[in-house]
Backbone as CSV, one residue per row, in Angstrom:
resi,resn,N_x,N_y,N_z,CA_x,CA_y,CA_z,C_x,C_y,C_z
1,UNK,169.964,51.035,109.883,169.955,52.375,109.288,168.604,52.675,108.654
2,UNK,168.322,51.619,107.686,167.085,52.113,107.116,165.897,52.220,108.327
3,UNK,166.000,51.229,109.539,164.930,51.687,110.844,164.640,53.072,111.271
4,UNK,166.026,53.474,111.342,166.100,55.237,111.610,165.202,55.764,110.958
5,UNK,165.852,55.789,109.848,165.233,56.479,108.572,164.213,56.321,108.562
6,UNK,163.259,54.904,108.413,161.363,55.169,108.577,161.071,55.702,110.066
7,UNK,161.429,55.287,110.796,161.310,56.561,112.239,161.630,57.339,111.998
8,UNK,162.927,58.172,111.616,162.513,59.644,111.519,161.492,60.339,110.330
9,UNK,161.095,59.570,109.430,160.025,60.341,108.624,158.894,59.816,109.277
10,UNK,158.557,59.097,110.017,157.291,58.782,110.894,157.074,60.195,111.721
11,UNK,158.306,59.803,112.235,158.143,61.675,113.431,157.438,62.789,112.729
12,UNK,158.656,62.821,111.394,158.366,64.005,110.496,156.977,64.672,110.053
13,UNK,156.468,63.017,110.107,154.963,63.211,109.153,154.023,63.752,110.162
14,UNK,153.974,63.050,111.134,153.221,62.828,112.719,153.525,65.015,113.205
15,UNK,154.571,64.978,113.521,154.538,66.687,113.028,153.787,67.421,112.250
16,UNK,154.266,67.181,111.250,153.308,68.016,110.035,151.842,67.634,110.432
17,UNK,151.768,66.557,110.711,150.011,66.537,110.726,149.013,67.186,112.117
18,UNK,150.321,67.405,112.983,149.825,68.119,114.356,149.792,69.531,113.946
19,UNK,150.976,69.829,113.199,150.848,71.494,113.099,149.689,71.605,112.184
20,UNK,149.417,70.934,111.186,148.492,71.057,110.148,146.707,70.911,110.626
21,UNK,146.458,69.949,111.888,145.476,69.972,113.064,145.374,70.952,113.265
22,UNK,146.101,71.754,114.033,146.516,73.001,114.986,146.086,74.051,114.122
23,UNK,146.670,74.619,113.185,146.104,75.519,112.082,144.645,75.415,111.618
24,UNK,144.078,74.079,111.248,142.883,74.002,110.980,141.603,74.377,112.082
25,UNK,141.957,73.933,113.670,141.652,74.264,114.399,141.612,75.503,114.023
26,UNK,142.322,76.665,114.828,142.652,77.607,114.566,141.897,79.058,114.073
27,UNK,141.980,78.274,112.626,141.036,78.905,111.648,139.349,78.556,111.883
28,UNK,139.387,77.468,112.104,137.922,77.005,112.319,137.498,77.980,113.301
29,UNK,138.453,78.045,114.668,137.921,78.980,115.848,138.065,80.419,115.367
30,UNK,138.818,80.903,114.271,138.530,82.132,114.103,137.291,82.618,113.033
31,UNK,136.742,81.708,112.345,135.848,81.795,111.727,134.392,82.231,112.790
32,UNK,134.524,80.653,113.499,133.049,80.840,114.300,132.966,82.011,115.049
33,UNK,134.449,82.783,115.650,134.528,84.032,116.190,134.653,85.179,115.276
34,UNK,133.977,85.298,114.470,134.477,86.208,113.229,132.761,86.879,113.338
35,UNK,133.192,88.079,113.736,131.698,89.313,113.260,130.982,89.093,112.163
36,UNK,129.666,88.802,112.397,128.880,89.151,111.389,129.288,90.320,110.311
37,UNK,129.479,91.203,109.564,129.460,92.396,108.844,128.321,92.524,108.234
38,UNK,127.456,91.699,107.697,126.539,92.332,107.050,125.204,91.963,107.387
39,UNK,124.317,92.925,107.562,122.970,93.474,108.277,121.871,93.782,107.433
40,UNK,121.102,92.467,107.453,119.746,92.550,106.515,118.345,92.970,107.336
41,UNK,117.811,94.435,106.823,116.976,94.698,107.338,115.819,94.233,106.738
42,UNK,114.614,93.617,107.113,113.319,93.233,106.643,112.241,94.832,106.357
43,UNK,112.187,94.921,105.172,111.072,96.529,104.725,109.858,96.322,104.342
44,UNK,108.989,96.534,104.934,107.629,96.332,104.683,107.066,97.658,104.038
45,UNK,105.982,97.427,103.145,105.578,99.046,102.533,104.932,99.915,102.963
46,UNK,105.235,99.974,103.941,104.502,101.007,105.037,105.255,102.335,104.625
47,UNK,104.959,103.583,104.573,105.905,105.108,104.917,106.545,105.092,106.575
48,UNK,105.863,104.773,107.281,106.659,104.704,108.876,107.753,104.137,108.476
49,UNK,107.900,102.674,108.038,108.964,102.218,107.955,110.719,102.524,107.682
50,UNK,110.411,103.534,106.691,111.511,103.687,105.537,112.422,104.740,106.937
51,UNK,112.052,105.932,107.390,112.561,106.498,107.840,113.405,105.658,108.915
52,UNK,113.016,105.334,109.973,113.998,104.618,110.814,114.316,103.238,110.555
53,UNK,114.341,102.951,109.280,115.157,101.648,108.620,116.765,102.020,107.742
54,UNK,116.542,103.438,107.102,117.482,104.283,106.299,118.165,104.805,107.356
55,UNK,117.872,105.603,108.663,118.722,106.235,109.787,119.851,105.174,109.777
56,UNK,119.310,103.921,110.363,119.954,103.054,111.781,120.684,102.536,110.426
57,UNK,120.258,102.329,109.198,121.219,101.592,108.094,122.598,102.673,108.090
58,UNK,122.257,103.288,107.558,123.483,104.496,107.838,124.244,104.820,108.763
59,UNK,123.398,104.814,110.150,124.607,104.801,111.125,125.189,103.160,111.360
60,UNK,125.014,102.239,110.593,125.190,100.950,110.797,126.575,100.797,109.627
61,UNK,126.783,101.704,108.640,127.423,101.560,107.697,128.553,102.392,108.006
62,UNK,128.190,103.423,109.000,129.467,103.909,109.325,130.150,103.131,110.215
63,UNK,129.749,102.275,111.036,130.153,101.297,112.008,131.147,100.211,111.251
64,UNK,130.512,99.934,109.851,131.804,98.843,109.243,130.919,97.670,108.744
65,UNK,129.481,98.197,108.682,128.408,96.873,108.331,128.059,97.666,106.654
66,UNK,128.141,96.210,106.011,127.228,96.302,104.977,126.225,96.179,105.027
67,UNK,124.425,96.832,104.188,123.511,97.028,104.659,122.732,96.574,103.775
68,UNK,122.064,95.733,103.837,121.032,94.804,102.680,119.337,95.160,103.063
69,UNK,118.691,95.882,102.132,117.341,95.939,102.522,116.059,94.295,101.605
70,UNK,115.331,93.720,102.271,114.901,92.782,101.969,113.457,93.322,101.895
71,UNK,112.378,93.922,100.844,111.095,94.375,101.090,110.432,93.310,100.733
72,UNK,108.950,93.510,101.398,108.615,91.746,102.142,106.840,92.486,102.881
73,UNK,105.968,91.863,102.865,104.907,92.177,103.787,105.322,91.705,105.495
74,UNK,104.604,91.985,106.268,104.665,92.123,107.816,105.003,90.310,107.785
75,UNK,104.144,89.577,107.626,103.981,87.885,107.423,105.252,87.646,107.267
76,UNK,105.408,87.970,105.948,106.868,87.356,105.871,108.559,87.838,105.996
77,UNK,108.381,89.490,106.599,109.266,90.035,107.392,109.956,89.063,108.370
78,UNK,108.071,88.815,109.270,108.894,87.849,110.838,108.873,86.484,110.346
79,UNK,108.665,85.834,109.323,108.880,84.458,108.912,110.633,84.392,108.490
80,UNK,111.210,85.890,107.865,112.549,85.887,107.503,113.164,86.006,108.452
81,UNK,112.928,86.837,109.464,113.052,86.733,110.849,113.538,85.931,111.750
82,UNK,112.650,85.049,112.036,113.098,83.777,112.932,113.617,82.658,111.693
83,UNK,113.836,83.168,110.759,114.722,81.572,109.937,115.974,82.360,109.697
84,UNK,116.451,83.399,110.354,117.473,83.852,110.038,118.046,84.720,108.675
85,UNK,117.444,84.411,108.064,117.191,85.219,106.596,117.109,86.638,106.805
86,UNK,116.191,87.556,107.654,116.843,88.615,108.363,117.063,89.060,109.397
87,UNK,117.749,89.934,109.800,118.562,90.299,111.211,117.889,91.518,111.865
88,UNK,117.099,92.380,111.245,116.456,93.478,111.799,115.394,93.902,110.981
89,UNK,113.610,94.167,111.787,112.994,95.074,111.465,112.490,96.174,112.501
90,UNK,112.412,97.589,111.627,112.814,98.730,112.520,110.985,98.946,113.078
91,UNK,110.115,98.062,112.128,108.711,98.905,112.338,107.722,98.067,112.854
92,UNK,107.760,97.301,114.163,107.092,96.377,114.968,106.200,97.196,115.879
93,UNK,104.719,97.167,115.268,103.777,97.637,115.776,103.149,96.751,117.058
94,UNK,103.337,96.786,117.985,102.731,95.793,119.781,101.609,96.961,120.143
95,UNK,100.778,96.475,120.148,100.494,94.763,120.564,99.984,94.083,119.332
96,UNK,99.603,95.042,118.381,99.194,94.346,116.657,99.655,93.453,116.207
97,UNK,101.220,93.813,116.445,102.181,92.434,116.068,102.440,91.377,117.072
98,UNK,101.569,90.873,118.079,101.982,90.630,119.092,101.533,88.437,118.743
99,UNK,100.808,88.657,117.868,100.724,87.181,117.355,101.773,86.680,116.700
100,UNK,102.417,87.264,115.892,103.976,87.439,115.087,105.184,87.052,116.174
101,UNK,104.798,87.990,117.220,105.782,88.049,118.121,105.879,86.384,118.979
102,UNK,104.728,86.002,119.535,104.132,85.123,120.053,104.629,83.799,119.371
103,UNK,104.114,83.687,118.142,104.224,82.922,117.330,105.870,82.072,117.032
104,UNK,106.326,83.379,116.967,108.089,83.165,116.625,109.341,83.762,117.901
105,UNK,108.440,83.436,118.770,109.533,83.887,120.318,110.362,83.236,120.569
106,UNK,110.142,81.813,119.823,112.307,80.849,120.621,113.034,81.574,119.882
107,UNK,112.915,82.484,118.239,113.499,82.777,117.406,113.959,84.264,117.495
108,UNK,112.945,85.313,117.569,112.962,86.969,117.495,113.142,87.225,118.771
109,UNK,113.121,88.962,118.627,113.312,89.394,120.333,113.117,90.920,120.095
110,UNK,111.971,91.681,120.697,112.294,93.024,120.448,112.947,93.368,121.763
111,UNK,113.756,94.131,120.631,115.040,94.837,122.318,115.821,95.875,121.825
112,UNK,114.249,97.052,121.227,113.872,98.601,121.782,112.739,99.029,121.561
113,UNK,112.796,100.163,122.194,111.333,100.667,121.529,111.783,102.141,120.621
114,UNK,111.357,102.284,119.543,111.364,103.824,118.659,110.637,104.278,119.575
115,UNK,109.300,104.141,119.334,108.742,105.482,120.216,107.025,104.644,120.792
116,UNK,106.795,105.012,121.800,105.350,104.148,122.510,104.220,104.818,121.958
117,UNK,103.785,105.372,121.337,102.559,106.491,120.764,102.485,106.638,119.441
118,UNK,102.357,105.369,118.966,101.715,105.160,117.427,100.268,104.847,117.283
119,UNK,99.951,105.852,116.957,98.429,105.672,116.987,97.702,105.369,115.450
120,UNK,96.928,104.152,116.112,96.251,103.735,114.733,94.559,103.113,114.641
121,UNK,94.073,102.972,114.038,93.166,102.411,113.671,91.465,102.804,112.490
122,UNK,90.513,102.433,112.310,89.821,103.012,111.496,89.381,104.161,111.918
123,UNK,89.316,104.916,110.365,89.461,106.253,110.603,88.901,106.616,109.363
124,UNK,88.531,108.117,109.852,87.325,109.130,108.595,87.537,110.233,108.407
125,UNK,87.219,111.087,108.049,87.409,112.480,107.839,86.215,113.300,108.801
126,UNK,87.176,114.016,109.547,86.541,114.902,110.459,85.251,115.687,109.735
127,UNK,84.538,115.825,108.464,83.332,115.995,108.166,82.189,115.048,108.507
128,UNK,82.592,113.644,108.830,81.464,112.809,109.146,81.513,113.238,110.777
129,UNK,80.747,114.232,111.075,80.438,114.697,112.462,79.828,113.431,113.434
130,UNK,78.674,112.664,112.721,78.050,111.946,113.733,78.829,110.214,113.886
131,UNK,79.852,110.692,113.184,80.774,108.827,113.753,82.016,109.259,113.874
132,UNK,81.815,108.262,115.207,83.410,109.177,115.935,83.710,107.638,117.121
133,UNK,82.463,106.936,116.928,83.386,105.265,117.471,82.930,104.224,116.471
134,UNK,83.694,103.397,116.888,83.352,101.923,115.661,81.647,101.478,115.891
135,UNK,80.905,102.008,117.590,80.040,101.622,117.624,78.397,102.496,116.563
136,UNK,79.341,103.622,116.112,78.535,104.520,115.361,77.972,103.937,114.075
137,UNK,79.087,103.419,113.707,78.885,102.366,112.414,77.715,101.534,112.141
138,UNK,77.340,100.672,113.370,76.537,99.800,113.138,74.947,100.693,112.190
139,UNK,74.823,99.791,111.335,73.276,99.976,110.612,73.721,101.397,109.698
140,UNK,75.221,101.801,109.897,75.048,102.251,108.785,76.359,102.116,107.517
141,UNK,76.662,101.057,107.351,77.380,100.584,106.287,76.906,100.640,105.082
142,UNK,75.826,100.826,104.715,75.382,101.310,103.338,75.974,102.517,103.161
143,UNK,75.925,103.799,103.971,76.622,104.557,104.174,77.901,105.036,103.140
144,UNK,78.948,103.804,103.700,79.823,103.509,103.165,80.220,102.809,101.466
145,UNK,79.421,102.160,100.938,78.910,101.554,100.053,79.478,100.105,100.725
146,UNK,79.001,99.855,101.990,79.533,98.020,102.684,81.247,98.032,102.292
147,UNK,81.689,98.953,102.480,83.016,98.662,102.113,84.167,99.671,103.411
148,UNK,84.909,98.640,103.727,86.131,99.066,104.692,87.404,99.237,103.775
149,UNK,88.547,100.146,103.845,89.527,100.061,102.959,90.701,100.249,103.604
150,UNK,91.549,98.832,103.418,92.983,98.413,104.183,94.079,98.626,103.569
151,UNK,95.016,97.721,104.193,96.200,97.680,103.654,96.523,96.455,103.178
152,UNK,97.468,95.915,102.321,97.644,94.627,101.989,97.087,93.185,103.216
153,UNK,96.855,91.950,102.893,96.614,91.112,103.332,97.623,90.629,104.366
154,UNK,98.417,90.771,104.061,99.579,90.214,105.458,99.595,90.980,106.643
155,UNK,98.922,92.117,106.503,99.280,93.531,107.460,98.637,92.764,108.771
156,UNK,99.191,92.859,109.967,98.599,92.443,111.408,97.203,93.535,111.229
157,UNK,97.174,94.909,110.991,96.245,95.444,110.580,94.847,95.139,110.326
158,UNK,95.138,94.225,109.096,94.442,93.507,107.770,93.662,92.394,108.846
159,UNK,94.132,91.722,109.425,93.685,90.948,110.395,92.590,91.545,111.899
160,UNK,93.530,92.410,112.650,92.665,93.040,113.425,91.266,93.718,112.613
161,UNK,91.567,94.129,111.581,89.952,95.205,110.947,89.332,93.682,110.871
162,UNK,89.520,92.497,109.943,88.879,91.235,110.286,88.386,90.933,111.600
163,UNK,88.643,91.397,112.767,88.594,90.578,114.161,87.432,91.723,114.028
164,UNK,87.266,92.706,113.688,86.330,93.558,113.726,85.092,93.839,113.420
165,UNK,85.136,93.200,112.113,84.109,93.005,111.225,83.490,91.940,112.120
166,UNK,84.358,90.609,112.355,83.499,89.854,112.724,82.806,89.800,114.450
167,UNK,83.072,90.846,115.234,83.088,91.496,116.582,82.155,91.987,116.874
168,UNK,81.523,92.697,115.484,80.350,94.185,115.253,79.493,93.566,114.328
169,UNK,79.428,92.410,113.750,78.777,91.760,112.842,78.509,92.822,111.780
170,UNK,79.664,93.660,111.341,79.084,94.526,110.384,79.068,94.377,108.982
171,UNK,78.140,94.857,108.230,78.227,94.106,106.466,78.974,94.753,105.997
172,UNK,80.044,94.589,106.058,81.100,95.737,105.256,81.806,94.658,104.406
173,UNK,82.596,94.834,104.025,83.837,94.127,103.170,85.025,94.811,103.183
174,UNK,85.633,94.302,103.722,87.268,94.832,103.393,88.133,94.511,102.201
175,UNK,88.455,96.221,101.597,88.789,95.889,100.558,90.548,95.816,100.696
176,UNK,91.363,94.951,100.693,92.905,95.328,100.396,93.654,95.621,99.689
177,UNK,94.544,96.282,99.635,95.735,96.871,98.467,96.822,97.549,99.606
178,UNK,97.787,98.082,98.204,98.801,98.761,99.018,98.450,100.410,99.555
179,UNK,99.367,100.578,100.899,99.287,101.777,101.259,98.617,102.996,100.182
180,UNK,99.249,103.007,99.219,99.259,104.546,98.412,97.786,103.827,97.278
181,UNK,97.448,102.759,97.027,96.284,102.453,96.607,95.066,102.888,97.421
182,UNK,95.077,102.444,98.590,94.277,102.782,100.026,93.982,103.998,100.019
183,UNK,94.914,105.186,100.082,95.287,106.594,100.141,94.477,107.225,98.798
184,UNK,95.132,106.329,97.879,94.482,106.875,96.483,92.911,106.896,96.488
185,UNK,92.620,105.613,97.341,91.083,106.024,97.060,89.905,106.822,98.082
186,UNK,91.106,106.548,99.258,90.283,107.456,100.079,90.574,108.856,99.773
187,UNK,91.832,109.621,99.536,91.643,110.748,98.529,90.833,111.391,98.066
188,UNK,90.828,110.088,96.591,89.332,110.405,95.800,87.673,110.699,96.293
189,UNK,87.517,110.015,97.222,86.285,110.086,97.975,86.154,111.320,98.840
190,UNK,87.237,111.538,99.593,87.263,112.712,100.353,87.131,113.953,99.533
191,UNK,88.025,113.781,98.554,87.783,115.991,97.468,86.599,115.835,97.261
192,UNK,85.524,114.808,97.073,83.768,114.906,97.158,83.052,114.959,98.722
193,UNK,83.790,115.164,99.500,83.127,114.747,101.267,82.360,113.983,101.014
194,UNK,82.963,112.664,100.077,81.876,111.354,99.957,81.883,110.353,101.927
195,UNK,81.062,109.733,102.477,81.383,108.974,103.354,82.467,107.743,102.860
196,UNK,83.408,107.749,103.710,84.793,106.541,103.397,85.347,106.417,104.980
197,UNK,85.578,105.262,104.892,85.992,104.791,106.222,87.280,103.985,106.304
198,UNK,88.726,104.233,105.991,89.796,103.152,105.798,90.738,103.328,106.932
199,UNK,91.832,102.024,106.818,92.992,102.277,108.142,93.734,103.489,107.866
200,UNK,93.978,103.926,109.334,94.941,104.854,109.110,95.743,104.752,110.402
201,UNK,96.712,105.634,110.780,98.136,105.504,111.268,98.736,106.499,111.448
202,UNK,99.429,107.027,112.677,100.454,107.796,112.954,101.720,106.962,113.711
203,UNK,103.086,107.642,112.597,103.094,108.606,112.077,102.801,108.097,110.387
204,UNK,101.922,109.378,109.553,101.738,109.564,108.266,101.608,110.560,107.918
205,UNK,101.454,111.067,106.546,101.341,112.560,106.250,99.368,112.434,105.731
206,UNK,99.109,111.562,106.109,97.297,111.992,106.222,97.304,112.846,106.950
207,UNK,97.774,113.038,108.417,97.104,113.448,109.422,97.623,115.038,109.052
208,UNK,98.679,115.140,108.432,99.148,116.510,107.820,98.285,116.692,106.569
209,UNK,97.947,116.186,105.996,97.371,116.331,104.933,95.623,116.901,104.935
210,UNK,94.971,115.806,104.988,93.447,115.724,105.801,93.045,116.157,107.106
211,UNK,92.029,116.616,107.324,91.857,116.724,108.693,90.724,115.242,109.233
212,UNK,91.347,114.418,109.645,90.788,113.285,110.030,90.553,112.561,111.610
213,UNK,90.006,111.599,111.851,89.966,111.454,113.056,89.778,109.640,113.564
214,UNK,90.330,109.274,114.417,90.556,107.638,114.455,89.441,107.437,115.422
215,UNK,88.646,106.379,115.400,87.195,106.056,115.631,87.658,105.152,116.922
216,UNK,86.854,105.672,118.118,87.154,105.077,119.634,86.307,104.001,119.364
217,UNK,86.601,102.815,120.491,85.969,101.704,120.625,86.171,100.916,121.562
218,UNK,84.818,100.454,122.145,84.698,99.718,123.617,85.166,98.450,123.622
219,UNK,85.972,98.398,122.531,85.982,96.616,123.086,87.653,96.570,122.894
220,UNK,88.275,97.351,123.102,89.878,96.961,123.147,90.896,97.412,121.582
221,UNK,89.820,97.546,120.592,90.455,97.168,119.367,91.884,98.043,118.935
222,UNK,92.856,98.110,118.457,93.857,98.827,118.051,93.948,100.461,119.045
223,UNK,94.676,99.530,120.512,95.093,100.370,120.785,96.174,101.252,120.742
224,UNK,96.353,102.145,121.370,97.808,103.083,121.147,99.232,101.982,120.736
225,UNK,100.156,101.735,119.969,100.880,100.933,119.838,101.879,101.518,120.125
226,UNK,103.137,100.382,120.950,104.701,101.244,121.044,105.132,100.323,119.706
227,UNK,105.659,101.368,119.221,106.752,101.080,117.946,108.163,100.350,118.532
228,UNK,108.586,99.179,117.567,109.336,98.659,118.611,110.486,97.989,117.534
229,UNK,111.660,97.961,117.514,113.395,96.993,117.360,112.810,95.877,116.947
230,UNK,112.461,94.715,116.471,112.932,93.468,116.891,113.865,92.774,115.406
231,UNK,114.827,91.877,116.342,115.726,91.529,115.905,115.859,89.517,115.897
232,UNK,116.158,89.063,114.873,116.840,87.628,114.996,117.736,87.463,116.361
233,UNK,117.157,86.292,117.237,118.102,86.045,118.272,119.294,85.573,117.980
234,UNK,120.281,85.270,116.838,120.923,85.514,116.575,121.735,86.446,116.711
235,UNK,121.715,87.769,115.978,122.449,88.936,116.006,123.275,89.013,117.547
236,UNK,122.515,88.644,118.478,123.124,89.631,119.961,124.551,88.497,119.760
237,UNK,124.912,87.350,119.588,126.102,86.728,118.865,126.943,86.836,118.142
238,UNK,125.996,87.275,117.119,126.826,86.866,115.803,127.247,88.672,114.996
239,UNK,126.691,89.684,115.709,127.082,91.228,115.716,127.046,91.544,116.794
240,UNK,127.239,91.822,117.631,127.009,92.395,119.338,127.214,93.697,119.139
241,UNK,127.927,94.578,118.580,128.103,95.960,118.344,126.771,96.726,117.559
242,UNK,126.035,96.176,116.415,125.232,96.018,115.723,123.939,95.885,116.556
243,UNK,124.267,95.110,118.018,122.850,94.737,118.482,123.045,95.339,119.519
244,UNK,123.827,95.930,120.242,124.062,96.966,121.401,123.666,98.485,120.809
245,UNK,123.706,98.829,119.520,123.608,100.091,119.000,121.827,99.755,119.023
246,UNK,121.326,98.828,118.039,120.085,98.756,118.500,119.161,98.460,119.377
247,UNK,119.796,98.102,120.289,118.930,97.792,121.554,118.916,99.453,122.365
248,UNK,120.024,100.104,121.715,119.950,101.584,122.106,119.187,102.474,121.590
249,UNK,118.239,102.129,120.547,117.867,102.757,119.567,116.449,103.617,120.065
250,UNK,116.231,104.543,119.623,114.933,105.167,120.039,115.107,106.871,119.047
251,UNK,113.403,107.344,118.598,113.527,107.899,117.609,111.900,108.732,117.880
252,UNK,111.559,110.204,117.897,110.686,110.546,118.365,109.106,110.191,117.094
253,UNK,107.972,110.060,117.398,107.311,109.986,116.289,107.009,111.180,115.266
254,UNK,107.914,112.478,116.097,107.408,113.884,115.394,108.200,113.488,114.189
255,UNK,109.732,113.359,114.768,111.080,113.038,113.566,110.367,112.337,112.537
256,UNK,109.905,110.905,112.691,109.551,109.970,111.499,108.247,110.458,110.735
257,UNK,107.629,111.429,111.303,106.786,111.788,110.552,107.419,113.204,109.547
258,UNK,107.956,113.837,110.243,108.797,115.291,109.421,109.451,114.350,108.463
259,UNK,110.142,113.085,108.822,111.182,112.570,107.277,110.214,112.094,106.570
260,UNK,109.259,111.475,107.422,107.965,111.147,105.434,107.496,112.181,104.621
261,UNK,107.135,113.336,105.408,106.572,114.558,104.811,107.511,114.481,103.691
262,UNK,109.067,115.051,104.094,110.132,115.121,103.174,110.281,113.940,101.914
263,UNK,109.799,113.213,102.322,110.085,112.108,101.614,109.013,111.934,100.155
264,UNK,107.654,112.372,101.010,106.807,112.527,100.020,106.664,113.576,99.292
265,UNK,107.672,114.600,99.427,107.617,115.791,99.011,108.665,115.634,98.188
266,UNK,109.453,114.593,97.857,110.560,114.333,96.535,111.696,114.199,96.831
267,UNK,111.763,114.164,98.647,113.003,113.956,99.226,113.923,112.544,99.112
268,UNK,115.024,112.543,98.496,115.919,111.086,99.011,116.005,110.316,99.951
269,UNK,115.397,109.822,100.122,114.899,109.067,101.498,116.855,108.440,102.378
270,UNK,117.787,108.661,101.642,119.070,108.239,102.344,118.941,109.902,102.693
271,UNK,119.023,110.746,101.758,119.567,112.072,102.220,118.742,112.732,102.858
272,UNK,117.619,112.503,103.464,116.783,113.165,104.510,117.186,112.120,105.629
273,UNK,117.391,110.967,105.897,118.041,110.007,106.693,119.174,110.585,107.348
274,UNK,120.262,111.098,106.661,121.701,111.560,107.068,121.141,113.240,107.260
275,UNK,120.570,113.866,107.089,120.023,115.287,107.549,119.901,114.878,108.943
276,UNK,118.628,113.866,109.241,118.449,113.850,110.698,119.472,113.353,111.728
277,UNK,120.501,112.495,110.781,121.666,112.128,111.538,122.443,113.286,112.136
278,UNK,122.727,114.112,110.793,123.778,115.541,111.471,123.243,116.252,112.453
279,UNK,121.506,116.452,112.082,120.903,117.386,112.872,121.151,117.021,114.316
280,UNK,121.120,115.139,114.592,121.331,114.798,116.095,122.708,114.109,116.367
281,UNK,123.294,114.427,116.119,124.853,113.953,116.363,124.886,113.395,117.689
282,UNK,123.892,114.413,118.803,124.234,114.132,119.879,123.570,112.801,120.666
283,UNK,122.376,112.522,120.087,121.374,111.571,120.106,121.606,110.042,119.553
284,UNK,122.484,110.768,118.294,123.315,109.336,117.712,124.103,108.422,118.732
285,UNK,125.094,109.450,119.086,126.207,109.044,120.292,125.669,108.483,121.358
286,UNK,124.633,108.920,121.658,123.470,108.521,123.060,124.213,106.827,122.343
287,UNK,123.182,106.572,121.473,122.483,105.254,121.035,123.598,104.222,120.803
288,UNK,125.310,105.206,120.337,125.978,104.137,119.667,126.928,104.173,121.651
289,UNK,126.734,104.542,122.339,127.364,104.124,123.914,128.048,105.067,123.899
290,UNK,128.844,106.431,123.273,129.639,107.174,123.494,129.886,108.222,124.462
């Protein structure tokens, strides 16, 4: 009798511990199959940026994603990037960023383009009549007081005007700071039609603002850039809805420049975001497969 008895609680136990397997399984497999929900975009301090980082967040939040912004220079955008830390940046300048890209390819992946016609590079105010390429420059950087004026140090930018300097052997110095520092001082120089020579960029509200002009050059330097998606190779896994909407994504450069205007003009950068949403309802739907 008592034999029974430890055999049948042997069975008993041997049960419980299969169903209790089985469940753990289970759960384990519904975990690893369990949607990402929440979507960290990498923000760099650029004005291009904000506009089609705030759109795609918003239409990302109506989808059922929570939306985390991470602000960060270009460097360490794609360093958060490929370590997984973040899942999307909206403002990947190619071929500028194309060492970034290069660099961290088992990891990132751009897969869209906003828009192919971002135009950038050093640039002056349409009063300096007689320089109008980088090769105009030479012998006269005194001119300038030997000084070039950038954008922060991490900027792919910041680097190319370096590849430049040292290209043209010119005595300049590049000075860095942030965007609206940059702005601030070329500003100042310009209400005097002092000579100033710093980066500039479309889309921005300089080119609305100033009447200016981006300096041609024979040797390749900052050409026309497509604005471009890229995303953690991750995501197309671990959100697929999230990464099918952005791989759909595309956004004209007139739009991102009309939402900075707004933006710099005291606008809410979410509520000029959801303006352009209503305005394209139909464009949205394009992007989300409908």
């Amino acid at each position: 009798m008592k034999k029974l008895l430890f055999l049948a609680m042997i069975a008993l136990l041997t049960t419980i511990l299969v169903a209790c397997g089985s469940d753990n399984e289970e759960a384990a497999g519904e975990a690893e199959g369990a949607e990402q929900k929440t979507i960290t975009f990498g923000v760099t301090p650029w004005t291009s940026t904000v506009p089609p980082t705030k759109v795609a967040g918003l239409i990302l939040k109506d989808m059922g994603y929570e939306v985390v912004e991470t602000s960060a220079d270009a460097g360490s955008v794609y360093t958060g990037l490929s370590r997984g830390d973040l899942d999307v940046f909206m403002d990947a300048w190619v071929p500028m960023h194309q060492t970034y890209l290069d660099k961290y390819e088992d990891n990132i992946s751009s897969v869209s383009v906003s828009y192919p016609d971002g135009e950038t590079g050093w640039t002056v105010p349409a009063y300096m009549e007689d320089i109008n390429t980088l090769e105009d420059l030479k012998g006269r950087e005194d001119d300038f007081g030997n000084k070039f004026y950038g954008i922060e140090a991490g900027a792919g930018a910041t680097l190319e005007s370096n590849e430049i300097l040292e290209a043209y052997e010119f005595d300049m110095t590049q000075v860095n700071s942030s965007e609206g520092g940059m702005m601030a001082q070329a500003q100042k120089m310009m209400a005097d039609e002092e000579p100033v020579i710093f980066y500039g960029w479309r889309p921005h509200t300089m080119f609305n603002k100033f009447d200016l002009k981006v300096l041609a050059n024979d040797k390749g330097f900052f050409e026309t850039s497509s604005v471009e998606v890229i995303t953690n190779n991750e995501l197309k896994e671990s959100a697929p809805e999230a990464y099918e909407f952005l791989s759909n994504w595309n956004i004209t450069i007139d739009d991102v420049e009309e939402m900075i205007v707004k933006i710099e003009e005291g606008g809410d950068p979410e509520e000029v975001a959801q303006e352009w949403i209503d305005n394209n309802q139909d464009k949205v739907d394009e992007m989300l497969g409908k």
